PDB file of C-alpha atoms and ligand atoms in Angstrom:
ATOM      1  CA  UNK A  48       0.000   0.000   0.000  1.00  0.00           C
ATOM      2  CA  UNK A  49       1.205   3.508  -0.766  1.00  0.00           C
ATOM      3  CA  UNK A  50       2.508   5.464   2.236  1.00  0.00           C
ATOM      4  CA  UNK A  51       0.120   8.177   3.335  1.00  0.00           C
ATOM      5  CA  UNK A  52       2.066  11.432   2.934  1.00  0.00           C
ATOM      6  CA  UNK A  53      -0.464  13.156   5.218  1.00  0.00           C
ATOM      7  CA  UNK A  54       0.126  10.681   8.045  1.00  0.00           C
ATOM      8  CA  UNK A  55       0.447  12.063  11.595  1.00  0.00           C
ATOM      9  CA  UNK A  56       0.013   8.671  13.209  1.00  0.00           C
ATOM     10  CA  UNK A  57       1.546   8.440  16.704  1.00  0.00           C
ATOM     11  CA  UNK A  58       2.884  12.007  16.498  1.00  0.00           C
ATOM     12  CA  UNK A  59       2.294  14.221  19.499  1.00  0.00           C
ATOM     13  CA  UNK A  60       0.704  17.606  18.930  1.00  0.00           C
ATOM     14  CA  UNK A  61       0.291  20.556  21.283  1.00  0.00           C
ATOM     15  CA  UNK A  62      -2.558  22.963  20.484  1.00  0.00           C
ATOM     16  CA  UNK A  63      -2.663  26.281  22.368  1.00  0.00           C
ATOM     17  CA  UNK A  64      -6.185  27.623  22.763  1.00  0.00           C
ATOM     18  CA  UNK A  65      -7.324  24.134  21.793  1.00  0.00           C
ATOM     19  CA  UNK A  66     -10.658  24.498  23.624  1.00  0.00           C
ATOM     20  CA  UNK A  67     -11.875  27.241  21.296  1.00  0.00           C
ATOM     21  CA  UNK A  68     -13.948  27.021  18.130  1.00  0.00           C
ATOM     22  CA  UNK A  69     -11.091  26.228  15.722  1.00  0.00           C
ATOM     23  CA  UNK A  70      -8.761  24.529  18.230  1.00  0.00           C
ATOM     24  CA  UNK A  71     -11.476  21.917  18.823  1.00  0.00           C
ATOM     25  CA  UNK A  72     -11.544  21.239  15.072  1.00  0.00           C
ATOM     26  CA  UNK A  73      -7.771  20.802  14.960  1.00  0.00           C
ATOM     27  CA  UNK A  74      -7.826  18.415  17.947  1.00  0.00           C
ATOM     28  CA  UNK A  75     -10.608  16.373  16.330  1.00  0.00           C
ATOM     29  CA  UNK A  76      -8.728  16.200  13.008  1.00  0.00           C
ATOM     30  CA  UNK A  77      -5.390  15.145  14.507  1.00  0.00           C
ATOM     31  CA  UNK A  78      -6.981  12.582  16.861  1.00  0.00           C
ATOM     32  CA  UNK A  79      -9.016  11.257  13.927  1.00  0.00           C
ATOM     33  CA  UNK A  80      -5.719  10.641  12.113  1.00  0.00           C
ATOM     34  CA  UNK A  81      -4.253   8.760  15.086  1.00  0.00           C
ATOM     35  CA  UNK A  82      -2.035  11.507  16.480  1.00  0.00           C
ATOM     36  CA  UNK A  83      -1.902  12.230  20.222  1.00  0.00           C
ATOM     37  CA  UNK A  84      -3.062  15.668  21.321  1.00  0.00           C
ATOM     38  CA  UNK A  85      -2.277  17.924  24.287  1.00  0.00           C
ATOM     39  CA  UNK A  86      -4.527  20.961  24.609  1.00  0.00           C
ATOM     40  CA  UNK A  87      -2.941  23.965  26.368  1.00  0.00           C
ATOM     41  CA  UNK A  88      -5.772  26.356  27.257  1.00  0.00           C
ATOM     42  CA  UNK A  89      -6.323  28.935  30.003  1.00  0.00           C
ATOM     43  CA  UNK A  90      -9.970  27.888  30.178  1.00  0.00           C
ATOM     44  CA  UNK A  91     -10.693  24.162  30.294  1.00  0.00           C
ATOM     45  CA  UNK A  92     -14.337  24.393  29.246  1.00  0.00           C
ATOM     46  CA  UNK A  93     -16.153  21.456  30.815  1.00  0.00           C
ATOM     47  CA  UNK A  94     -19.158  22.030  28.522  1.00  0.00           C
ATOM     48  CA  UNK A  95     -17.302  21.577  25.233  1.00  0.00           C
ATOM     49  CA  UNK A  96     -19.287  18.654  23.755  1.00  0.00           C
ATOM     50  CA  UNK A  97     -16.443  17.278  21.690  1.00  0.00           C
ATOM     51  CA  UNK A  98     -14.013  17.097  24.610  1.00  0.00           C
ATOM     52  CA  UNK A  99     -16.716  15.689  26.898  1.00  0.00           C
ATOM     53  CA  UNK A 100     -17.219  12.891  24.340  1.00  0.00           C
ATOM     54  CA  UNK A 101     -13.467  12.184  24.390  1.00  0.00           C
ATOM     55  CA  UNK A 102     -13.113  11.994  28.188  1.00  0.00           C
ATOM     56  CA  UNK A 103     -11.795   8.434  28.068  1.00  0.00           C
ATOM     57  CA  UNK A 104      -9.547   8.937  25.045  1.00  0.00           C
ATOM     58  CA  UNK A 105      -6.038   8.106  26.241  1.00  0.00           C
ATOM     59  CA  UNK A 106      -4.518   9.912  23.259  1.00  0.00           C
ATOM     60  CA  UNK A 107      -5.898  13.259  24.505  1.00  0.00           C
ATOM     61  CA  UNK A 108      -4.787  15.380  27.470  1.00  0.00           C
ATOM     62  CA  UNK A 109      -6.148  18.748  28.571  1.00  0.00           C
ATOM     63  CA  UNK A 110      -3.869  21.069  30.551  1.00  0.00           C
ATOM     64  CA  UNK A 111      -4.753  24.441  32.046  1.00  0.00           C
ATOM     65  CA  UNK A 112      -2.025  26.711  30.680  1.00  0.00           C
ATOM     66  CA  UNK A 113      -1.637  30.476  30.489  1.00  0.00           C
ATOM     67  CA  UNK A 114       0.626  31.014  27.468  1.00  0.00           C
ATOM     68  CA  UNK A 115       1.663  34.431  28.787  1.00  0.00           C
ATOM     69  CA  UNK A 116       3.523  32.618  31.614  1.00  0.00           C
ATOM     70  CA  UNK A 117       6.641  30.748  30.557  1.00  0.00           C
ATOM     71  CA  UNK A 118       6.605  28.527  33.663  1.00  0.00           C
ATOM     72  CA  UNK A 119       3.002  27.487  32.945  1.00  0.00           C
ATOM     73  CA  UNK A 120       3.974  26.315  29.426  1.00  0.00           C
ATOM     74  CA  UNK A 121       7.129  24.597  30.714  1.00  0.00           C
ATOM     75  CA  UNK A 122       5.199  22.633  33.379  1.00  0.00           C
ATOM     76  CA  UNK A 123       2.600  21.482  30.844  1.00  0.00           C
ATOM     77  CA  UNK A 124       5.354  20.429  28.431  1.00  0.00           C
ATOM     78  CA  UNK A 125       6.881  18.191  31.128  1.00  0.00           C
ATOM     79  CA  UNK A 126       3.425  16.623  31.705  1.00  0.00           C
ATOM     80  CA  UNK A 127       2.887  16.163  27.963  1.00  0.00           C
ATOM     81  CA  UNK A 128       6.194  14.337  27.547  1.00  0.00           C
ATOM     82  CA  UNK A 129       5.359  12.114  30.530  1.00  0.00           C
ATOM     83  CA  UNK A 130       1.706  11.441  29.589  1.00  0.00           C
ATOM     84  CA  UNK A 131       1.907  11.230  25.777  1.00  0.00           C
ATOM     85  CA  UNK A 132       5.538  11.427  24.609  1.00  0.00           C
ATOM     86  CA  UNK A 133       7.789  13.929  22.832  1.00  0.00           C
ATOM     87  CA  UNK A 134       5.834  16.554  20.879  1.00  0.00           C
ATOM     88  CA  UNK A 135       6.728  17.209  17.240  1.00  0.00           C
ATOM     89  CA  UNK A 136       3.730  19.384  16.272  1.00  0.00           C
ATOM     90  CA  UNK A 137       2.865  22.762  17.839  1.00  0.00           C
ATOM     91  CA  UNK A 138      -0.190  24.728  16.746  1.00  0.00           C
ATOM     92  CA  UNK A 139      -0.008  28.257  18.156  1.00  0.00           C
ATOM     93  CA  UNK A 140      -3.711  28.997  17.948  1.00  0.00           C
ATOM     94  CA  UNK A 141      -4.598  30.841  21.208  1.00  0.00           C
ATOM     95  CA  UNK A 142      -5.394  34.521  20.678  1.00  0.00           C
ATOM     96  CA  UNK A 143      -7.623  37.365  21.802  1.00  0.00           C
ATOM     97  CA  UNK A 144     -10.035  38.916  19.331  1.00  0.00           C
ATOM     98  CA  UNK A 145     -13.289  40.794  19.628  1.00  0.00           C
ATOM     99  CA  UNK A 146     -16.495  39.601  17.991  1.00  0.00           C
ATOM    100  CA  UNK A 147     -18.621  42.197  16.143  1.00  0.00           C
ATOM    101  CA  UNK A 148     -21.676  41.441  18.270  1.00  0.00           C
ATOM    102  CA  UNK A 149     -19.898  42.702  21.366  1.00  0.00           C
ATOM    103  CA  UNK A 150     -19.968  46.358  22.311  1.00  0.00           C
ATOM    104  CA  UNK A 151     -16.849  47.058  24.250  1.00  0.00           C
ATOM    105  CA  UNK A 152     -13.943  49.444  24.502  1.00  0.00           C
ATOM    106  CA  UNK A 153     -11.898  46.733  22.752  1.00  0.00           C
ATOM    107  CA  UNK A 154     -13.589  47.768  19.512  1.00  0.00           C
ATOM    108  CA  UNK A 155     -13.420  51.530  19.924  1.00  0.00           C
ATOM    109  CA  UNK A 156     -12.007  53.980  17.369  1.00  0.00           C
ATOM    110  CA  UNK A 157      -8.222  54.042  16.949  1.00  0.00           C
ATOM    111  CA  UNK A 158      -7.882  57.459  18.609  1.00  0.00           C
ATOM    112  CA  UNK A 159      -9.567  56.158  21.779  1.00  0.00           C
ATOM    113  CA  UNK A 160      -8.142  52.661  21.738  1.00  0.00           C
ATOM    114  CA  UNK A 161      -7.177  51.788  25.331  1.00  0.00           C
ATOM    115  CA  UNK A 162      -3.467  51.172  25.850  1.00  0.00           C
ATOM    116  CA  UNK A 163      -4.392  48.512  28.412  1.00  0.00           C
ATOM    117  CA  UNK A 164      -6.213  46.405  25.793  1.00  0.00           C
ATOM    118  CA  UNK A 165      -3.441  46.989  23.232  1.00  0.00           C
ATOM    119  CA  UNK A 166      -0.921  45.646  25.779  1.00  0.00           C
ATOM    120  CA  UNK A 167      -3.101  42.701  26.796  1.00  0.00           C
ATOM    121  CA  UNK A 168      -3.572  41.663  23.155  1.00  0.00           C
ATOM    122  CA  UNK A 169       0.170  41.889  22.490  1.00  0.00           C
ATOM    123  CA  UNK A 170       0.812  39.829  25.598  1.00  0.00           C
ATOM    124  CA  UNK A 171      -1.405  36.923  24.486  1.00  0.00           C
ATOM    125  CA  UNK A 172      -1.191  37.045  20.669  1.00  0.00           C
ATOM    126  CA  UNK A 173       2.530  37.745  20.316  1.00  0.00           C
ATOM    127  CA  UNK A 174       4.359  37.301  23.633  1.00  0.00           C
ATOM    128  CA  UNK A 175       2.370  34.118  24.351  1.00  0.00           C
ATOM    129  CA  UNK A 176       3.264  32.727  20.926  1.00  0.00           C
ATOM    130  CA  UNK A 177       6.909  33.752  21.418  1.00  0.00           C
ATOM    131  CA  UNK A 178       6.998  31.912  24.769  1.00  0.00           C
ATOM    132  CA  UNK A 179       5.308  28.769  23.397  1.00  0.00           C
ATOM    133  CA  UNK A 180       7.904  28.741  20.570  1.00  0.00           C
ATOM    134  CA  UNK A 181      10.744  29.234  23.063  1.00  0.00           C
ATOM    135  CA  UNK A 182       9.614  26.391  25.328  1.00  0.00           C
ATOM    136  CA  UNK A 183       8.055  23.843  22.952  1.00  0.00           C
ATOM    137  CA  UNK A 184       9.971  24.802  19.792  1.00  0.00           C
ATOM    138  CA  UNK A 185      13.214  24.844  21.787  1.00  0.00           C
ATOM    139  CA  UNK A 186      12.393  21.338  22.980  1.00  0.00           C
ATOM    140  CA  UNK A 187      11.743  20.167  19.398  1.00  0.00           C
ATOM    141  CA  UNK A 188      15.021  21.720  18.226  1.00  0.00           C
ATOM    142  CA  UNK A 189      16.832  19.501  20.746  1.00  0.00           C
ATOM    143  CA  UNK A 190      14.697  16.417  19.990  1.00  0.00           C
ATOM    144  CA  UNK A 191      14.674  15.618  16.262  1.00  0.00           C
ATOM    145  CA  UNK A 192      12.639  18.615  15.106  1.00  0.00           C
ATOM    146  CA  UNK A 193       8.987  19.092  14.262  1.00  0.00           C
ATOM    147  CA  UNK A 194       6.423  21.401  12.682  1.00  0.00           C
ATOM    148  CA  UNK A 195       5.168  24.656  14.186  1.00  0.00           C
ATOM    149  CA  UNK A 196       1.979  26.185  12.781  1.00  0.00           C
ATOM    150  CA  UNK A 197       1.404  29.798  13.813  1.00  0.00           C
ATOM    151  CA  UNK A 198      -2.137  31.022  13.267  1.00  0.00           C
ATOM    152  CA  UNK A 199      -2.612  34.450  11.739  1.00  0.00           C
ATOM    153  CA  UNK A 200      -5.523  36.089   9.963  1.00  0.00           C
ATOM    154  CA  UNK A 201      -6.371  37.904   6.766  1.00  0.00           C
ATOM    155  CA  UNK A 202      -6.084  40.985   8.991  1.00  0.00           C
ATOM    156  CA  UNK A 203      -2.414  40.185   9.605  1.00  0.00           C
ATOM    157  CA  UNK A 204      -1.834  40.361   5.837  1.00  0.00           C
ATOM    158  CA  UNK A 205      -4.003  43.335   4.921  1.00  0.00           C
ATOM    159  CA  UNK A 206      -5.787  46.030   6.895  1.00  0.00           C
ATOM    160  CA  UNK A 207      -9.254  45.200   8.190  1.00  0.00           C
ATOM    161  CA  UNK A 208     -11.952  46.500   5.862  1.00  0.00           C
ATOM    162  CA  UNK A 209     -13.788  48.711   8.332  1.00  0.00           C
ATOM    163  CA  UNK A 210     -16.618  49.226   5.793  1.00  0.00           C
ATOM    164  CA  UNK A 211     -17.890  45.776   6.799  1.00  0.00           C
ATOM    165  CA  UNK A 212     -18.717  47.132  10.251  1.00  0.00           C
ATOM    166  CA  UNK A 213     -20.257  50.462   9.160  1.00  0.00           C
ATOM    167  CA  UNK A 214     -23.786  49.126   9.672  1.00  0.00           C
ATOM    168  CA  UNK A 215     -22.995  49.169  13.396  1.00  0.00           C
ATOM    169  CA  UNK A 216     -22.393  52.926  13.435  1.00  0.00           C
ATOM    170  CA  UNK A 217     -25.716  53.467  11.626  1.00  0.00           C
ATOM    171  CA  UNK A 218     -27.389  51.618  14.497  1.00  0.00           C
ATOM    172  CA  UNK A 219     -25.600  53.853  17.015  1.00  0.00           C
ATOM    173  CA  UNK A 220     -23.225  51.086  18.100  1.00  0.00           C
ATOM    174  CA  UNK A 221     -19.968  51.798  16.276  1.00  0.00           C
ATOM    175  CA  UNK A 222     -17.495  48.951  15.936  1.00  0.00           C
ATOM    176  CA  UNK A 223     -13.928  48.991  14.669  1.00  0.00           C
ATOM    177  CA  UNK A 224     -11.909  45.850  14.106  1.00  0.00           C
ATOM    178  CA  UNK A 225      -9.126  46.506  16.618  1.00  0.00           C
ATOM    179  CA  UNK A 226      -5.673  47.718  15.670  1.00  0.00           C
ATOM    180  CA  UNK A 227      -4.127  45.382  18.252  1.00  0.00           C
ATOM    181  CA  UNK A 228      -5.541  42.351  16.419  1.00  0.00           C
ATOM    182  CA  UNK A 229      -4.189  43.495  13.039  1.00  0.00           C
ATOM    183  CA  UNK A 230      -0.767  44.464  14.421  1.00  0.00           C
ATOM    184  CA  UNK A 231      -0.261  41.222  16.374  1.00  0.00           C
ATOM    185  CA  UNK A 232      -1.441  39.007  13.526  1.00  0.00           C
ATOM    186  CA  UNK A 233       1.061  40.743  11.203  1.00  0.00           C
ATOM    187  CA  UNK A 234       3.785  40.117  13.804  1.00  0.00           C
ATOM    188  CA  UNK A 235       2.965  36.395  13.755  1.00  0.00           C
ATOM    189  CA  UNK A 236       3.974  36.161  10.070  1.00  0.00           C
ATOM    190  CA  UNK A 237       7.511  37.433  10.596  1.00  0.00           C
ATOM    191  CA  UNK A 238       7.950  35.576  13.902  1.00  0.00           C
ATOM    192  CA  UNK A 239       7.366  32.445  11.793  1.00  0.00           C
ATOM    193  CA  UNK A 240       9.919  33.513   9.165  1.00  0.00           C
ATOM    194  CA  UNK A 241      12.480  34.378  11.833  1.00  0.00           C
ATOM    195  CA  UNK A 242      12.183  30.963  13.476  1.00  0.00           C
ATOM    196  CA  UNK A 243      12.029  29.131  10.133  1.00  0.00           C
ATOM    197  CA  UNK A 244      15.525  30.342   9.256  1.00  0.00           C
ATOM    198  CA  UNK A 245      16.814  30.144  12.838  1.00  0.00           C
ATOM    199  CA  UNK A 246      15.782  26.494  13.264  1.00  0.00           C
ATOM    200  CA  UNK A 247      16.118  25.247   9.657  1.00  0.00           C
ATOM    201  CA  UNK A 248      19.194  23.152  10.523  1.00  0.00           C
ATOM    202  CA  UNK A 249      17.418  21.693  13.578  1.00  0.00           C
ATOM    203  CA  UNK A 250      14.605  20.286  11.414  1.00  0.00           C
ATOM    204  CA  UNK A 251      11.981  22.491  13.031  1.00  0.00           C
ATOM    205  CA  UNK A 252       9.736  23.842  10.266  1.00  0.00           C
ATOM    206  CA  UNK A 253       7.765  26.987  11.074  1.00  0.00           C
ATOM    207  CA  UNK A 254       4.889  28.251   8.934  1.00  0.00           C
ATOM    208  CA  UNK A 255       1.980  30.643   9.240  1.00  0.00           C
ATOM    209  CA  UNK A 256      -1.614  29.730   8.459  1.00  0.00           C
ATOM    210  CA  UNK A 257      -3.676  32.868   7.788  1.00  0.00           C
ATOM    211  CA  UNK A 258      -7.426  32.460   8.028  1.00  0.00           C
ATOM    212  CA  UNK A 259     -10.516  34.294   6.881  1.00  0.00           C
ATOM    213  CA  UNK A 260     -13.585  34.786   9.114  1.00  0.00           C
ATOM    214  CA  UNK A 261     -15.434  31.715  10.361  1.00  0.00           C
ATOM    215  CA  UNK A 262     -19.205  31.347  10.676  1.00  0.00           C
ATOM    216  CA  UNK A 263     -20.206  31.312  14.339  1.00  0.00           C
ATOM    217  CA  UNK A 264     -23.849  32.437  14.427  1.00  0.00           C
ATOM    218  CA  UNK A 265     -22.979  36.104  13.861  1.00  0.00           C
ATOM    219  CA  UNK A 266     -25.854  38.512  13.315  1.00  0.00           C
ATOM    220  CA  UNK A 267     -27.484  38.630   9.860  1.00  0.00           C
ATOM    221  CA  UNK A 268     -26.253  42.107   8.963  1.00  0.00           C
ATOM    222  CA  UNK A 269     -22.667  41.214   9.728  1.00  0.00           C
ATOM    223  CA  UNK A 270     -22.935  38.015   7.682  1.00  0.00           C
ATOM    224  CA  UNK A 271     -24.358  39.951   4.723  1.00  0.00           C
ATOM    225  CA  UNK A 272     -21.692  42.666   4.872  1.00  0.00           C
ATOM    226  CA  UNK A 273     -18.864  40.158   5.270  1.00  0.00           C
ATOM    227  CA  UNK A 274     -20.134  37.978   2.410  1.00  0.00           C
ATOM    228  CA  UNK A 275     -20.282  41.012   0.078  1.00  0.00           C
ATOM    229  CA  UNK A 276     -16.543  41.443   0.629  1.00  0.00           C
ATOM    230  CA  UNK A 277     -15.648  37.807  -0.197  1.00  0.00           C
ATOM    231  CA  UNK A 278     -15.404  36.453  -3.771  1.00  0.00           C
ATOM    232  CA  UNK A 279     -16.876  33.138  -2.535  1.00  0.00           C
ATOM    233  CA  UNK A 280     -19.631  35.194  -0.872  1.00  0.00           C
ATOM    234  CA  UNK A 281     -19.623  33.483   2.513  1.00  0.00           C
ATOM    235  CA  UNK A 282     -17.660  32.934   5.707  1.00  0.00           C
ATOM    236  CA  UNK A 283     -15.595  29.772   6.229  1.00  0.00           C
ATOM    237  CA  UNK A 284     -17.179  26.760   7.882  1.00  0.00           C
ATOM    238  CA  UNK A 285     -15.267  25.810  11.005  1.00  0.00           C
ATOM    239  CA  UNK A 286     -13.920  22.582   9.495  1.00  0.00           C
ATOM    240  CA  UNK A 287     -12.532  24.165   6.318  1.00  0.00           C
ATOM    241  CA  UNK A 288      -9.028  24.730   7.712  1.00  0.00           C
ATOM    242  CA  UNK A 289      -8.493  21.138   8.853  1.00  0.00           C
ATOM    243  CA  UNK A 290      -6.943  20.051   5.539  1.00  0.00           C
ATOM    244  CA  UNK A 291      -4.279  22.758   5.794  1.00  0.00           C
ATOM    245  CA  UNK A 292      -3.538  21.769   9.396  1.00  0.00           C
ATOM    246  CA  UNK A 293      -3.000  18.155   8.337  1.00  0.00           C
ATOM    247  CA  UNK A 294      -0.820  19.290   5.419  1.00  0.00           C
ATOM    248  CA  UNK A 295       1.383  21.518   7.585  1.00  0.00           C
ATOM    249  CA  UNK A 296       1.605  19.021  10.463  1.00  0.00           C
ATOM    250  CA  UNK A 297       2.589  16.072   8.248  1.00  0.00           C
ATOM    251  CA  UNK A 298       5.446  15.261   5.858  1.00  0.00           C
ATOM    252  CA  UNK A 299       3.231  16.386   2.960  1.00  0.00           C
ATOM    253  CA  UNK A 300       4.747  19.839   3.658  1.00  0.00           C
ATOM    254  CA  UNK A 301       8.308  18.575   4.271  1.00  0.00           C
ATOM    255  CA  UNK A 302       9.910  21.229   2.000  1.00  0.00           C
ATOM    256  CA  UNK A 303       7.856  24.115   3.384  1.00  0.00           C
ATOM    257  CA  UNK A 304       9.179  26.485   6.022  1.00  0.00           C
ATOM    258  CA  UNK A 305       8.860  30.242   6.558  1.00  0.00           C
ATOM    259  CA  UNK A 306       5.759  30.312   4.366  1.00  0.00           C
ATOM    260  CA  UNK A 307       2.339  31.786   4.862  1.00  0.00           C
ATOM    261  CA  UNK A 308      -0.705  29.906   3.611  1.00  0.00           C
ATOM    262  CA  UNK A 309      -3.750  32.146   3.207  1.00  0.00           C
ATOM    263  CA  UNK A 310      -7.182  30.506   3.131  1.00  0.00           C
ATOM    264  CA  UNK A 311      -9.923  33.083   2.902  1.00  0.00           C
ATOM    265  CA  UNK A 312     -12.469  32.353   0.150  1.00  0.00           C
ATOM    266  CA  UNK A 313     -10.633  34.931  -1.977  1.00  0.00           C
ATOM    267  CA  UNK A 314     -10.880  37.839   0.516  1.00  0.00           C
ATOM    268  CA  UNK A 315      -7.289  39.010  -0.085  1.00  0.00           C
ATOM    269  CA  UNK A 316      -7.527  38.467  -3.871  1.00  0.00           C
ATOM    270  CA  UNK A 317      -9.857  41.471  -4.212  1.00  0.00           C
TER     271      UNK A 317
HETATM  272  N1  NAD B 187     -12.696  32.521  14.181  1.00  0.00           N
HETATM  273  C1  NAD B 187     -12.312  33.292  13.176  1.00  0.00           C
HETATM  274  O1  NAD B 187     -13.123  33.843  12.434  1.00  0.00           O
HETATM  275  C2  NAD B 187     -10.843  33.491  12.916  1.00  0.00           C
HETATM  276  C3  NAD B 187     -10.447  34.143  11.737  1.00  0.00           C
HETATM  277  C4  NAD B 187      -9.094  34.344  11.505  1.00  0.00           C
HETATM  278  C5  NAD B 187      -8.154  33.892  12.422  1.00  0.00           C
HETATM  279  N2  NAD B 187      -8.585  33.272  13.566  1.00  0.00           N
HETATM  280  C6  NAD B 187      -7.580  32.855  14.529  1.00  0.00           C
HETATM  281  O2  NAD B 187      -7.765  31.485  14.852  1.00  0.00           O
HETATM  282  C7  NAD B 187      -7.390  31.270  16.209  1.00  0.00           C
HETATM  283  C8  NAD B 187      -8.526  30.579  16.966  1.00  0.00           C
HETATM  284  O3  NAD B 187      -9.691  31.333  16.849  1.00  0.00           O
HETATM  285  P1  NAD B 187     -11.078  30.882  17.496  1.00  0.00           P
HETATM  286  O4  NAD B 187     -12.126  31.622  16.756  1.00  0.00           O
HETATM  287  O5  NAD B 187     -11.143  29.411  17.608  1.00  0.00           O
HETATM  288  O6  NAD B 187     -10.943  31.552  18.931  1.00  0.00           O
HETATM  289  P2  NAD B 187     -11.636  31.142  20.320  1.00  0.00           P
HETATM  290  O7  NAD B 187     -11.812  32.420  21.060  1.00  0.00           O
HETATM  291  O8  NAD B 187     -12.825  30.261  20.084  1.00  0.00           O
HETATM  292  O9  NAD B 187     -10.497  30.274  21.016  1.00  0.00           O
HETATM  293  C9  NAD B 187      -9.342  30.850  21.546  1.00  0.00           C
HETATM  294  C10 NAD B 187      -8.894  29.992  22.715  1.00  0.00           C
HETATM  295  O10 NAD B 187      -7.685  30.568  23.261  1.00  0.00           O
HETATM  296  C11 NAD B 187      -7.729  30.442  24.654  1.00  0.00           C
HETATM  297  N3  NAD B 187      -6.831  31.431  25.298  1.00  0.00           N
HETATM  298  C12 NAD B 187      -6.994  32.765  25.395  1.00  0.00           C
HETATM  299  N4  NAD B 187      -5.998  33.317  26.109  1.00  0.00           N
HETATM  300  C13 NAD B 187      -5.161  32.304  26.446  1.00  0.00           C
HETATM  301  C14 NAD B 187      -3.974  32.231  27.213  1.00  0.00           C
HETATM  302  N5  NAD B 187      -3.420  33.324  27.772  1.00  0.00           N
HETATM  303  N6  NAD B 187      -3.392  31.026  27.393  1.00  0.00           N
HETATM  304  C15 NAD B 187      -3.947  29.887  26.859  1.00  0.00           C
HETATM  305  N7  NAD B 187      -5.082  29.904  26.137  1.00  0.00           N
HETATM  306  C16 NAD B 187      -5.688  31.100  25.945  1.00  0.00           C
HETATM  307  C17 NAD B 187      -9.194  30.669  25.021  1.00  0.00           C
HETATM  308  O11 NAD B 187      -9.521  30.135  26.291  1.00  0.00           O
HETATM  309  C18 NAD B 187      -9.906  29.949  23.866  1.00  0.00           C
HETATM  310  O12 NAD B 187     -10.215  28.603  24.197  1.00  0.00           O
HETATM  311  C19 NAD B 187      -6.978  32.618  16.767  1.00  0.00           C
HETATM  312  O13 NAD B 187      -5.579  32.771  16.650  1.00  0.00           O
HETATM  313  C20 NAD B 187      -7.689  33.580  15.855  1.00  0.00           C
HETATM  314  O14 NAD B 187      -7.071  34.843  15.800  1.00  0.00           O
HETATM  315  C21 NAD B 187      -9.898  33.053  13.828  1.00  0.00           C
END
């Protein structure tokens, strides 16, 4: 039988923010392909149906980890190695964003954007990713290498199109896609390139996966405005990035490092 170039069988993957909407999809995909998965999340959500259904799965471990604390990541790495084995896949997926349905100072105009929220976003989206790379990537560099997948966004590649959110201002509830999200997601792309060259001789591959918006029961007006901006005229379904995750995690992408895959229904092509 032909070898499966997408195989991740028996490999150990760490997913930061693995309890969230997309992290759950990545865990499901990797477990479904016989990998072992350690979720590092600050909030172990006991109501997540998928993880509840996997309670007795010995290939899955959930650890409460704050990625902004190096010691928290280091302790969970020691547990992962003990419970599952040596990790060779790291998906840096945890991040702070703000959904358009929410009215908060985190979506205020640039001129009023609170420095506190800017700093908090940098701390999680960039410093947290930097620390996870230091601890887990550093471990991989000493232990036969691996694949690191850093999650960015269309808004790390281009500026947010604030016209999508204009309908909010008309309703008296202005919303701006935050500058801190765009700036940190752009930082992710060059953090990946930096580490790709730094660790190339250690067999640690580092790539960025940039995503377009995902359907998550947003309000009708938002969905209409977003769809108008996308050549494929819709948001992504939450499972539509799983193929890219499997590609980047497996040997199918063995010659790829320092790259940025953009999957966005054509958003950045317009
Ligand atoms: N959903 C989208 O439309 C979309 C679009 C483009 C990019 N992305 C990116 O995909 C990734 C996942 O998005 P999502 O929609 O699944 O988000 P989500 O909010 O559902 O999940 C994020 C997870 O990160 C965890 N987290 C937050 N702070 C943490 C910390 N300090 N330490 C450890 N874990 C922490 C949260 O508890 C949560 O489980 C993010 O990087 C996001 O920017 C999402």
